[in-house]
Amino acid sequence: MIRENPECRAGSARGPKPERPVRSPDLLLTSPSSPVTISSRRDAAETSVFRFEGIDAAILALILGFALLLLASTGFANGQELWPIPDAVEYAAVAVNLDRGLGPVLHFAGNSYPPRYTVGYPLMLAAAYPILGHRPGRLYAVTTLTALVAIAGLYLLTLWMFDRPSATLAALLLATSPHFLGLSTMVMSDVPALAVAVLAVLAFLYALERESLLASALCGLLVGLGVTIRVSDGAILIGMIAAALIVPPRRLLLAQALTFAFGFIALPSLQAWLNLRYLGSIFSNGYSFWLPAFYSSAVFKTFKLSYLVAPADPIYRHGNFVAYALAMLGIDGIFGQLHLGTESRTLVHARYSLYPFPVVVFAAIGVFQAMRTKRNASTARALYLGLSFLALLLIIYLPYFHVEPRFMLPALFIVFAAAGWGLVCANQGLDWRWTGFAVIALDVVLAGAILVETFSVLTASAPTQSELVAEVQAIRPQLKNAVLVSDISLQWLELIAGGDQTEFVGLSTNLYGRAVNEKHLSWLYQKKSRGWSGQVPPTLLLPGGGLDAGEAGKLADDDKRGRPVYLLVAIPTNSQWLGMLKREFSEIDRHFSYETIARYPEVALYRLKPH
């Protein structure tokens, strides 16, 4: 049996304690040391004493240093390469084009198109782009910085809710999460969304506890930013409302609500205006532009209850319910759910995606102890907010056609915080009954799992830089004032090898499993086949596989005028891709001869000459 410990009942000596409430007719205390009782039917805003001391700064510095070591060990090749394509490429392209004054658009082959994603994360990237030397391959540093902010914010939040040991454990659990580490070195919005969510919760708690107008405005701004990073993260607003209703503040101030609203509305209003300008309606989105048959025709293609039991894509082994259950329980690696989609690189050495199974058990213990002992109003609010947020994200994504555990990351702060407190409570007052042995077993499994994962990360031979980027940069001087035909993403080439008056032409619109494929071209030509009248970039080969005589003639004319024409192809990594490339080369051979200029492990460059 686990004996009840005073520290798990009323807070440890070093952690936040409830202040002595002011006596009122509906608040009766048996003694000054009685546990805080939180009731939704009375003023429940007993303030917690939050202290950040020198030892906290030292602990946090050590945890952040450890996290940086793990991040460096994973390597930054994915971030430099703007992988995954086209997701990270789009985020980077919008940021770069904002900096260039083109607006929040994709721009390649002389044409501009709306992006699929909202503007929040690209705005963060664009703000840092000049500081990073106007190098797209360095934009991952913004995500890495937000990862450190997320760890620090989680430490502060858990310290506020519980105590210092819990905060230390929670921060370490997050810092060693495989998916968190992998995504922290990529130009993806998941980790920034988590960081913004944690900061928003801190601002929310402070605003209600101290009746601060400034914190209310900051909270609104952060929630608005979260919505423009990922629309589904607006669910945190419902969590905040639920927390404020279940554990009401001592006074409901209209001024606080108004300042929150003013802070919140700014960025979503900007997004609505951008939607209206580039997509024709404030309710439109970039996905409906690029994939109208799937996103515009009916919401029932994007969200289906059938996805709960039957995966939308055959690459998934399980339906959404089982897939998310395995991930949330920390046993997805055991059942072969890893290495899919974005996870194929971030979890290459992982045995679970988010955390190991004991974290869930300790999180449940932490929530139970916190709810049972009613520590203080801020702790209760944070729990209700976080659990509501996580539940709403699950409700949103369970019937969604695409399955990835990273979608849950913005709300997982509550799991890590509760697990830290659960670990502290469960391991205090252990005895020799079966419950004590069960806790010890969970401790051993948790420590072993984290040590194995950490050792795998530290000893893995992860590349420090992207070979693909290095190879393309090596051939870039030859591309000056040239025409480059390629099967690599044209938007990616614009970012990595653009400038110097280089003109880019697509090789074809066929995907066939290419790792750096040109999805944008394929999507645009699909739109064109359905009657879309917008501009599409040229391709040397037509969708059916035959050579485009008009484009071939233009390339021949360029060569006659002394403008070199090159062909850049990515080296195939599977037989299907290789077979398609052979057929494409056979078609090109009928009209052009080619000379090998450079051949690398990732790409090959050829000079095309008309017959």
PDB file of N, CA and C in Angstrom, residues 369-458:
ATOM      1  N   GLN A 369      -4.411  12.392  -7.293  1.00  0.00           N
ATOM      2  CA  GLN A 369      -3.953  13.016  -6.047  1.00  0.00           C
ATOM      3  C   GLN A 369      -4.281  14.494  -6.014  1.00  0.00           C
ATOM      4  N   ALA A 370      -4.069  15.187  -7.150  1.00  0.00           N
ATOM      5  CA  ALA A 370      -4.335  16.623  -7.183  1.00  0.00           C
ATOM      6  C   ALA A 370      -5.820  16.923  -7.023  1.00  0.00           C
ATOM      7  N   MET A 371      -6.660  16.134  -7.677  1.00  0.00           N
ATOM      8  CA  MET A 371      -8.100  16.344  -7.553  1.00  0.00           C
ATOM      9  C   MET A 371      -8.597  15.987  -6.156  1.00  0.00           C
ATOM     10  N   ARG A 372      -8.043  14.944  -5.574  1.00  0.00           N
ATOM     11  CA  ARG A 372      -8.501  14.490  -4.268  1.00  0.00           C
ATOM     12  C   ARG A 372      -8.127  15.467  -3.163  1.00  0.00           C
ATOM     13  N   THR A 373      -6.915  15.988  -3.231  1.00  0.00           N
ATOM     14  CA  THR A 373      -6.446  16.864  -2.153  1.00  0.00           C
ATOM     15  C   THR A 373      -6.791  18.319  -2.366  1.00  0.00           C
ATOM     16  N   LYS A 374      -7.224  18.694  -3.601  1.00  0.00           N
ATOM     17  CA  LYS A 374      -7.625  20.078  -3.901  1.00  0.00           C
ATOM     18  C   LYS A 374      -6.556  21.058  -3.408  1.00  0.00           C
ATOM     19  N   ARG A 375      -5.415  21.022  -4.061  1.00  0.00           N
ATOM     20  CA  ARG A 375      -4.254  21.783  -3.588  1.00  0.00           C
ATOM     21  C   ARG A 375      -4.519  23.281  -3.578  1.00  0.00           C
ATOM     22  N   ASN A 376      -4.859  23.856  -4.719  1.00  0.00           N
ATOM     23  CA  ASN A 376      -5.181  25.279  -4.802  1.00  0.00           C
ATOM     24  C   ASN A 376      -5.905  25.537  -6.106  1.00  0.00           C
ATOM     25  N   ALA A 377      -6.425  26.730  -6.256  1.00  0.00           N
ATOM     26  CA  ALA A 377      -7.247  27.048  -7.411  1.00  0.00           C
ATOM     27  C   ALA A 377      -6.464  26.965  -8.714  1.00  0.00           C
ATOM     28  N   SER A 378      -5.227  27.464  -8.717  1.00  0.00           N
ATOM     29  CA  SER A 378      -4.439  27.466  -9.946  1.00  0.00           C
ATOM     30  C   SER A 378      -4.131  26.055 -10.421  1.00  0.00           C
ATOM     31  N   THR A 379      -3.829  25.151  -9.481  1.00  0.00           N
ATOM     32  CA  THR A 379      -3.583  23.764  -9.850  1.00  0.00           C
ATOM     33  C   THR A 379      -4.825  23.150 -10.478  1.00  0.00           C
ATOM     34  N   ALA A 380      -5.975  23.384  -9.849  1.00  0.00           N
ATOM     35  CA  ALA A 380      -7.222  22.823 -10.381  1.00  0.00           C
ATOM     36  C   ALA A 380      -7.530  23.388 -11.763  1.00  0.00           C
ATOM     37  N   ARG A 381      -7.340  24.685 -11.926  1.00  0.00           N
ATOM     38  CA  ARG A 381      -7.606  25.297 -13.235  1.00  0.00           C
ATOM     39  C   ARG A 381      -6.703  24.703 -14.311  1.00  0.00           C
ATOM     40  N   ALA A 382      -5.424  24.570 -13.999  1.00  0.00           N
ATOM     41  CA  ALA A 382      -4.487  24.022 -14.983  1.00  0.00           C
ATOM     42  C   ALA A 382      -4.876  22.597 -15.363  1.00  0.00           C
ATOM     43  N   LEU A 383      -5.309  21.798 -14.391  1.00  0.00           N
ATOM     44  CA  LEU A 383      -5.712  20.424 -14.686  1.00  0.00           C
ATOM     45  C   LEU A 383      -6.953  20.390 -15.568  1.00  0.00           C
ATOM     46  N   TYR A 384      -7.965  21.145 -15.206  1.00  0.00           N
ATOM     47  CA  TYR A 384      -9.185  21.167 -16.019  1.00  0.00           C
ATOM     48  C   TYR A 384      -8.895  21.693 -17.426  1.00  0.00           C
ATOM     49  N   LEU A 385      -8.070  22.719 -17.511  1.00  0.00           N
ATOM     50  CA  LEU A 385      -7.732  23.293 -18.818  1.00  0.00           C
ATOM     51  C   LEU A 385      -6.986  22.268 -19.683  1.00  0.00           C
ATOM     52  N   GLY A 386      -5.932  21.703 -19.110  1.00  0.00           N
ATOM     53  CA  GLY A 386      -5.106  20.783 -19.887  1.00  0.00           C
ATOM     54  C   GLY A 386      -5.849  19.531 -20.303  1.00  0.00           C
ATOM     55  N   LEU A 387      -6.622  18.950 -19.377  1.00  0.00           N
ATOM     56  CA  LEU A 387      -7.353  17.733 -19.716  1.00  0.00           C
ATOM     57  C   LEU A 387      -8.444  18.009 -20.748  1.00  0.00           C
ATOM     58  N   SER A 388      -9.103  19.160 -20.634  1.00  0.00           N
ATOM     59  CA  SER A 388     -10.116  19.519 -21.634  1.00  0.00           C
ATOM     60  C   SER A 388      -9.485  19.722 -23.005  1.00  0.00           C
ATOM     61  N   PHE A 389      -8.354  20.405 -23.037  1.00  0.00           N
ATOM     62  CA  PHE A 389      -7.635  20.658 -24.286  1.00  0.00           C
ATOM     63  C   PHE A 389      -7.239  19.342 -24.950  1.00  0.00           C
ATOM     64  N   LEU A 390      -6.670  18.426 -24.172  1.00  0.00           N
ATOM     65  CA  LEU A 390      -6.242  17.142 -24.721  1.00  0.00           C
ATOM     66  C   LEU A 390      -7.436  16.334 -25.217  1.00  0.00           C
ATOM     67  N   ALA A 391      -8.512  16.329 -24.463  1.00  0.00           N
ATOM     68  CA  ALA A 391      -9.701  15.583 -24.873  1.00  0.00           C
ATOM     69  C   ALA A 391     -10.271  16.144 -26.172  1.00  0.00           C
ATOM     70  N   LEU A 392     -10.282  17.461 -26.303  1.00  0.00           N
ATOM     71  CA  LEU A 392     -10.823  18.074 -27.519  1.00  0.00           C
ATOM     72  C   LEU A 392      -9.953  17.775 -28.731  1.00  0.00           C
ATOM     73  N   LEU A 393      -8.630  17.774 -28.562  1.00  0.00           N
ATOM     74  CA  LEU A 393      -7.761  17.408 -29.680  1.00  0.00           C
ATOM     75  C   LEU A 393      -8.009  15.966 -30.118  1.00  0.00           C
ATOM     76  N   LEU A 394      -8.228  15.081 -29.163  1.00  0.00           N
ATOM     77  CA  LEU A 394      -8.535  13.703 -29.518  1.00  0.00           C
ATOM     78  C   LEU A 394      -9.865  13.612 -30.270  1.00  0.00           C
ATOM     79  N   ILE A 395     -10.851  14.370 -29.817  1.00  0.00           N
ATOM     80  CA  ILE A 395     -12.146  14.363 -30.497  1.00  0.00           C
ATOM     81  C   ILE A 395     -11.994  14.863 -31.936  1.00  0.00           C
ATOM     82  N   ILE A 396     -11.147  15.874 -32.126  1.00  0.00           N
ATOM     83  CA  ILE A 396     -10.945  16.438 -33.466  1.00  0.00           C
ATOM     84  C   ILE A 396     -10.237  15.456 -34.382  1.00  0.00           C
ATOM     85  N   TYR A 397      -9.172  14.814 -33.877  1.00  0.00           N
ATOM     86  CA  TYR A 397      -8.309  14.035 -34.760  1.00  0.00           C
ATOM     87  C   TYR A 397      -8.669  12.557 -34.843  1.00  0.00           C
ATOM     88  N   LEU A 398      -9.474  12.047 -33.935  1.00  0.00           N
ATOM     89  CA  LEU A 398      -9.851  10.637 -34.030  1.00  0.00           C
ATOM     90  C   LEU A 398     -10.567  10.314 -35.344  1.00  0.00           C
ATOM     91  N   PRO A 399     -11.498  11.158 -35.839  1.00  0.00           N
ATOM     92  CA  PRO A 399     -12.132  10.846 -37.131  1.00  0.00           C
ATOM     93  C   PRO A 399     -11.423  11.462 -38.333  1.00  0.00           C
ATOM     94  N   TYR A 400     -10.205  12.037 -38.120  1.00  0.00           N
ATOM     95  CA  TYR A 400      -9.478  12.697 -39.206  1.00  0.00           C
ATOM     96  C   TYR A 400      -8.752  11.646 -40.046  1.00  0.00           C
ATOM     97  N   PHE A 401      -8.623  11.915 -41.350  1.00  0.00           N
ATOM     98  CA  PHE A 401      -8.091  10.883 -42.248  1.00  0.00           C
ATOM     99  C   PHE A 401      -6.603  10.621 -42.045  1.00  0.00           C
ATOM    100  N   HIS A 402      -5.864  11.587 -41.510  1.00  0.00           N
ATOM    101  CA  HIS A 402      -4.416  11.445 -41.364  1.00  0.00           C
ATOM    102  C   HIS A 402      -4.086  11.195 -39.896  1.00  0.00           C
ATOM    103  N   VAL A 403      -3.247  10.223 -39.626  1.00  0.00           N
ATOM    104  CA  VAL A 403      -2.938   9.816 -38.253  1.00  0.00           C
ATOM    105  C   VAL A 403      -1.481  10.112 -37.936  1.00  0.00           C
ATOM    106  N   GLU A 404      -1.249  10.951 -36.934  1.00  0.00           N
ATOM    107  CA  GLU A 404       0.110  11.157 -36.429  1.00  0.00           C
ATOM    108  C   GLU A 404       0.022  11.582 -34.970  1.00  0.00           C
ATOM    109  N   PRO A 405       0.735  10.906 -34.076  1.00  0.00           N
ATOM    110  CA  PRO A 405       0.701  11.265 -32.658  1.00  0.00           C
ATOM    111  C   PRO A 405       1.167  12.699 -32.386  1.00  0.00           C
ATOM    112  N   ARG A 406       1.944  13.276 -33.285  1.00  0.00           N
ATOM    113  CA  ARG A 406       2.429  14.643 -33.073  1.00  0.00           C
ATOM    114  C   ARG A 406       1.288  15.645 -32.986  1.00  0.00           C
ATOM    115  N   PHE A 407       0.119  15.313 -33.527  1.00  0.00           N
ATOM    116  CA  PHE A 407      -1.012  16.220 -33.432  1.00  0.00           C
ATOM    117  C   PHE A 407      -1.420  16.459 -31.978  1.00  0.00           C
ATOM    118  N   MET A 408      -1.098  15.526 -31.088  1.00  0.00           N
ATOM    119  CA  MET A 408      -1.453  15.663 -29.673  1.00  0.00           C
ATOM    120  C   MET A 408      -0.436  16.480 -28.881  1.00  0.00           C
ATOM    121  N   LEU A 409       0.723  16.726 -29.453  1.00  0.00           N
ATOM    122  CA  LEU A 409       1.829  17.327 -28.706  1.00  0.00           C
ATOM    123  C   LEU A 409       1.474  18.650 -28.026  1.00  0.00           C
ATOM    124  N   PRO A 410       0.738  19.576 -28.653  1.00  0.00           N
ATOM    125  CA  PRO A 410       0.462  20.856 -27.977  1.00  0.00           C
ATOM    126  C   PRO A 410      -0.250  20.722 -26.634  1.00  0.00           C
ATOM    127  N   ALA A 411      -0.998  19.643 -26.421  1.00  0.00           N
ATOM    128  CA  ALA A 411      -1.746  19.482 -25.168  1.00  0.00           C
ATOM    129  C   ALA A 411      -1.084  18.525 -24.190  1.00  0.00           C
ATOM    130  N   LEU A 412       0.051  17.952 -24.553  1.00  0.00           N
ATOM    131  CA  LEU A 412       0.663  16.942 -23.695  1.00  0.00           C
ATOM    132  C   LEU A 412       1.381  17.522 -22.482  1.00  0.00           C
ATOM    133  N   PHE A 413       1.431  18.849 -22.366  1.00  0.00           N
ATOM    134  CA  PHE A 413       2.059  19.439 -21.185  1.00  0.00           C
ATOM    135  C   PHE A 413       1.378  18.945 -19.913  1.00  0.00           C
ATOM    136  N   ILE A 414       0.056  18.728 -19.981  1.00  0.00           N
ATOM    137  CA  ILE A 414      -0.660  18.310 -18.778  1.00  0.00           C
ATOM    138  C   ILE A 414      -0.306  16.884 -18.398  1.00  0.00           C
ATOM    139  N   VAL A 415       0.003  16.035 -19.376  1.00  0.00           N
ATOM    140  CA  VAL A 415       0.404  14.663 -19.089  1.00  0.00           C
ATOM    141  C   VAL A 415       1.768  14.647 -18.403  1.00  0.00           C
ATOM    142  N   PHE A 416       2.709  15.420 -18.914  1.00  0.00           N
ATOM    143  CA  PHE A 416       4.047  15.445 -18.327  1.00  0.00           C
ATOM    144  C   PHE A 416       4.020  16.080 -16.929  1.00  0.00           C
ATOM    145  N   ALA A 417       3.246  17.163 -16.758  1.00  0.00           N
ATOM    146  CA  ALA A 417       3.162  17.809 -15.449  1.00  0.00           C
ATOM    147  C   ALA A 417       2.533  16.871 -14.422  1.00  0.00           C
ATOM    148  N   ALA A 418       1.423  16.240 -14.789  1.00  0.00           N
ATOM    149  CA  ALA A 418       0.757  15.319 -13.868  1.00  0.00           C
ATOM    150  C   ALA A 418       1.631  14.107 -13.576  1.00  0.00           C
ATOM    151  N   ALA A 419       2.371  13.627 -14.579  1.00  0.00           N
ATOM    152  CA  ALA A 419       3.253  12.483 -14.361  1.00  0.00           C
ATOM    153  C   ALA A 419       4.364  12.831 -13.373  1.00  0.00           C
ATOM    154  N   GLY A 420       4.889  14.051 -13.454  1.00  0.00           N
ATOM    155  CA  GLY A 420       5.904  14.467 -12.493  1.00  0.00           C
ATOM    156  C   GLY A 420       5.378  14.432 -11.071  1.00  0.00           C
ATOM    157  N   TRP A 421       4.174  14.967 -10.868  1.00  0.00           N
ATOM    158  CA  TRP A 421       3.569  14.962  -9.538  1.00  0.00           C
ATOM    159  C   TRP A 421       3.211  13.534  -9.110  1.00  0.00           C
ATOM    160  N   GLY A 422       2.712  12.723 -10.053  1.00  0.00           N
ATOM    161  CA  GLY A 422       2.390  11.343  -9.736  1.00  0.00           C
ATOM    162  C   GLY A 422       3.614  10.546  -9.318  1.00  0.00           C
ATOM    163  N   LEU A 423       4.736  10.782  -9.974  1.00  0.00           N
ATOM    164  CA  LEU A 423       5.980  10.113  -9.585  1.00  0.00           C
ATOM    165  C   LEU A 423       6.376  10.475  -8.154  1.00  0.00           C
ATOM    166  N   VAL A 424       6.262  11.741  -7.810  1.00  0.00           N
ATOM    167  CA  VAL A 424       6.624  12.180  -6.458  1.00  0.00           C
ATOM    168  C   VAL A 424       5.699  11.539  -5.426  1.00  0.00           C
ATOM    169  N   CYS A 425       4.403  11.591  -5.668  1.00  0.00           N
ATOM    170  CA  CYS A 425       3.436  11.051  -4.709  1.00  0.00           C
ATOM    171  C   CYS A 425       3.550   9.542  -4.575  1.00  0.00           C
ATOM    172  N   ALA A 426       3.676   8.850  -5.692  1.00  0.00           N
ATOM    173  CA  ALA A 426       3.690   7.391  -5.653  1.00  0.00           C
ATOM    174  C   ALA A 426       4.922   6.841  -4.955  1.00  0.00           C
ATOM    175  N   ASN A 427       6.020   7.575  -5.018  1.00  0.00           N
ATOM    176  CA  ASN A 427       7.269   7.070  -4.448  1.00  0.00           C
ATOM    177  C   ASN A 427       7.537   7.567  -3.039  1.00  0.00           C
ATOM    178  N   GLN A 428       6.584   8.278  -2.454  1.00  0.00           N
ATOM    179  CA  GLN A 428       6.724   8.704  -1.061  1.00  0.00           C
ATOM    180  C   GLN A 428       5.889   7.793  -0.179  1.00  0.00           C
ATOM    181  N   GLY A 429       6.495   7.239   0.820  1.00  0.00           N
ATOM    182  CA  GLY A 429       5.768   6.375   1.743  1.00  0.00           C
ATOM    183  C   GLY A 429       5.509   4.987   1.200  1.00  0.00           C
ATOM    184  N   LEU A 430       6.438   4.449   0.410  1.00  0.00           N
ATOM    185  CA  LEU A 430       6.261   3.092  -0.119  1.00  0.00           C
ATOM    186  C   LEU A 430       6.358   2.061   1.007  1.00  0.00           C
ATOM    187  N   ASP A 431       5.581   0.980   0.913  1.00  0.00           N
ATOM    188  CA  ASP A 431       5.734  -0.135   1.837  1.00  0.00           C
ATOM    189  C   ASP A 431       5.950  -1.414   1.035  1.00  0.00           C
ATOM    190  N   TRP A 432       5.868  -2.539   1.685  1.00  0.00           N
ATOM    191  CA  TRP A 432       6.218  -3.803   1.043  1.00  0.00           C
ATOM    192  C   TRP A 432       4.990  -4.586   0.592  1.00  0.00           C
ATOM    193  N   ARG A 433       3.882  -3.917   0.404  1.00  0.00           N
ATOM    194  CA  ARG A 433       2.723  -4.577  -0.166  1.00  0.00           C
ATOM    195  C   ARG A 433       2.820  -4.544  -1.695  1.00  0.00           C
ATOM    196  N   TRP A 434       1.820  -5.155  -2.349  1.00  0.00           N
ATOM    197  CA  TRP A 434       1.880  -5.292  -3.800  1.00  0.00           C
ATOM    198  C   TRP A 434       1.878  -3.942  -4.499  1.00  0.00           C
ATOM    199  N   THR A 435       1.192  -2.939  -3.897  1.00  0.00           N
ATOM    200  CA  THR A 435       1.171  -1.618  -4.526  1.00  0.00           C
ATOM    201  C   THR A 435       2.560  -0.993  -4.534  1.00  0.00           C
ATOM    202  N   GLY A 436       3.286  -1.196  -3.471  1.00  0.00           N
ATOM    203  CA  GLY A 436       4.643  -0.674  -3.421  1.00  0.00           C
ATOM    204  C   GLY A 436       5.541  -1.323  -4.455  1.00  0.00           C
ATOM    205  N   PHE A 437       5.418  -2.658  -4.594  1.00  0.00           N
ATOM    206  CA  PHE A 437       6.195  -3.358  -5.613  1.00  0.00           C
ATOM    207  C   PHE A 437       5.790  -2.919  -7.015  1.00  0.00           C
ATOM    208  N   ALA A 438       4.497  -2.647  -7.213  1.00  0.00           N
ATOM    209  CA  ALA A 438       4.033  -2.191  -8.526  1.00  0.00           C
ATOM    210  C   ALA A 438       4.653  -0.846  -8.886  1.00  0.00           C
ATOM    211  N   VAL A 439       4.721   0.056  -7.902  1.00  0.00           N
ATOM    212  CA  VAL A 439       5.328   1.364  -8.152  1.00  0.00           C
ATOM    213  C   VAL A 439       6.809   1.206  -8.478  1.00  0.00           C
ATOM    214  N   ILE A 440       7.497   0.357  -7.713  1.00  0.00           N
ATOM    215  CA  ILE A 440       8.922   0.132  -7.965  1.00  0.00           C
ATOM    216  C   ILE A 440       9.120  -0.446  -9.366  1.00  0.00           C
ATOM    217  N   ALA A 441       8.246  -1.370  -9.766  1.00  0.00           N
ATOM    218  CA  ALA A 441       8.356  -1.948 -11.108  1.00  0.00           C
ATOM    219  C   ALA A 441       8.159  -0.884 -12.177  1.00  0.00           C
ATOM    220  N   LEU A 442       7.171  -0.010 -11.968  1.00  0.00           N
ATOM    221  CA  LEU A 442       6.949   1.079 -12.923  1.00  0.00           C
ATOM    222  C   LEU A 442       8.156   2.012 -12.966  1.00  0.00           C
ATOM    223  N   ASP A 443       8.745   2.293 -11.806  1.00  0.00           N
ATOM    224  CA  ASP A 443       9.943   3.136 -11.762  1.00  0.00           C
ATOM    225  C   ASP A 443      11.070   2.525 -12.588  1.00  0.00           C
ATOM    226  N   VAL A 444      11.258   1.217 -12.427  1.00  0.00           N
ATOM    227  CA  VAL A 444      12.344   0.543 -13.133  1.00  0.00           C
ATOM    228  C   VAL A 444      12.098   0.564 -14.642  1.00  0.00           C
ATOM    229  N   VAL A 445      10.856   0.281 -15.049  1.00  0.00           N
ATOM    230  CA  VAL A 445      10.536   0.296 -16.477  1.00  0.00           C
ATOM    231  C   VAL A 445      10.721   1.696 -17.058  1.00  0.00           C
ATOM    232  N   LEU A 446      10.242   2.704 -16.328  1.00  0.00           N
ATOM    233  CA  LEU A 446      10.371   4.076 -16.813  1.00  0.00           C
ATOM    234  C   LEU A 446      11.828   4.485 -16.932  1.00  0.00           C
ATOM    235  N   ALA A 447      12.598   4.243 -15.873  1.00  0.00           N
ATOM    236  CA  ALA A 447      14.013   4.615 -15.919  1.00  0.00           C
ATOM    237  C   ALA A 447      14.744   3.857 -17.016  1.00  0.00           C
ATOM    238  N   GLY A 448      14.441   2.562 -17.151  1.00  0.00           N
ATOM    239  CA  GLY A 448      15.105   1.781 -18.187  1.00  0.00           C
ATOM    240  C   GLY A 448      14.765   2.257 -19.583  1.00  0.00           C
ATOM    241  N   ALA A 449      13.474   2.539 -19.810  1.00  0.00           N
ATOM    242  CA  ALA A 449      13.054   2.989 -21.143  1.00  0.00           C
ATOM    243  C   ALA A 449      13.714   4.315 -21.511  1.00  0.00           C
ATOM    244  N   ILE A 450      13.748   5.250 -20.570  1.00  0.00           N
ATOM    245  CA  ILE A 450      14.339   6.558 -20.864  1.00  0.00           C
ATOM    246  C   ILE A 450      15.848   6.436 -21.043  1.00  0.00           C
ATOM    247  N   LEU A 451      16.498   5.617 -20.231  1.00  0.00           N
ATOM    248  CA  LEU A 451      17.940   5.442 -20.376  1.00  0.00           C
ATOM    249  C   LEU A 451      18.284   4.811 -21.722  1.00  0.00           C
ATOM    250  N   VAL A 452      17.507   3.812 -22.134  1.00  0.00           N
ATOM    251  CA  VAL A 452      17.765   3.169 -23.426  1.00  0.00           C
ATOM    252  C   VAL A 452      17.580   4.160 -24.565  1.00  0.00           C
ATOM    253  N   GLU A 453      16.486   4.930 -24.525  1.00  0.00           N
ATOM    254  CA  GLU A 453      16.240   5.907 -25.581  1.00  0.00           C
ATOM    255  C   GLU A 453      17.322   6.983 -25.602  1.00  0.00           C
ATOM    256  N   THR A 454      17.696   7.454 -24.410  1.00  0.00           N
ATOM    257  CA  THR A 454      18.717   8.497 -24.338  1.00  0.00           C
ATOM    258  C   THR A 454      20.051   7.983 -24.858  1.00  0.00           C
ATOM    259  N   PHE A 455      20.394   6.759 -24.474  1.00  0.00           N
ATOM    260  CA  PHE A 455      21.648   6.171 -24.950  1.00  0.00           C
ATOM    261  C   PHE A 455      21.604   6.001 -26.467  1.00  0.00           C
ATOM    262  N   SER A 456      20.454   5.594 -26.996  1.00  0.00           N
ATOM    263  CA  SER A 456      20.326   5.433 -28.448  1.00  0.00           C
ATOM    264  C   SER A 456      20.541   6.760 -29.167  1.00  0.00           C
ATOM    265  N   VAL A 457      20.001   7.828 -28.601  1.00  0.00           N
ATOM    266  CA  VAL A 457      20.158   9.147 -29.223  1.00  0.00           C
ATOM    267  C   VAL A 457      21.607   9.603 -29.154  1.00  0.00           C
ATOM    268  N   LEU A 458      22.230   9.436 -27.999  1.00  0.00           N
ATOM    269  CA  LEU A 458      23.595   9.933 -27.813  1.00  0.00           C
ATOM    270  C   LEU A 458      24.616   9.151 -28.618  1.00  0.00           C
TER     271      LEU A 458
END
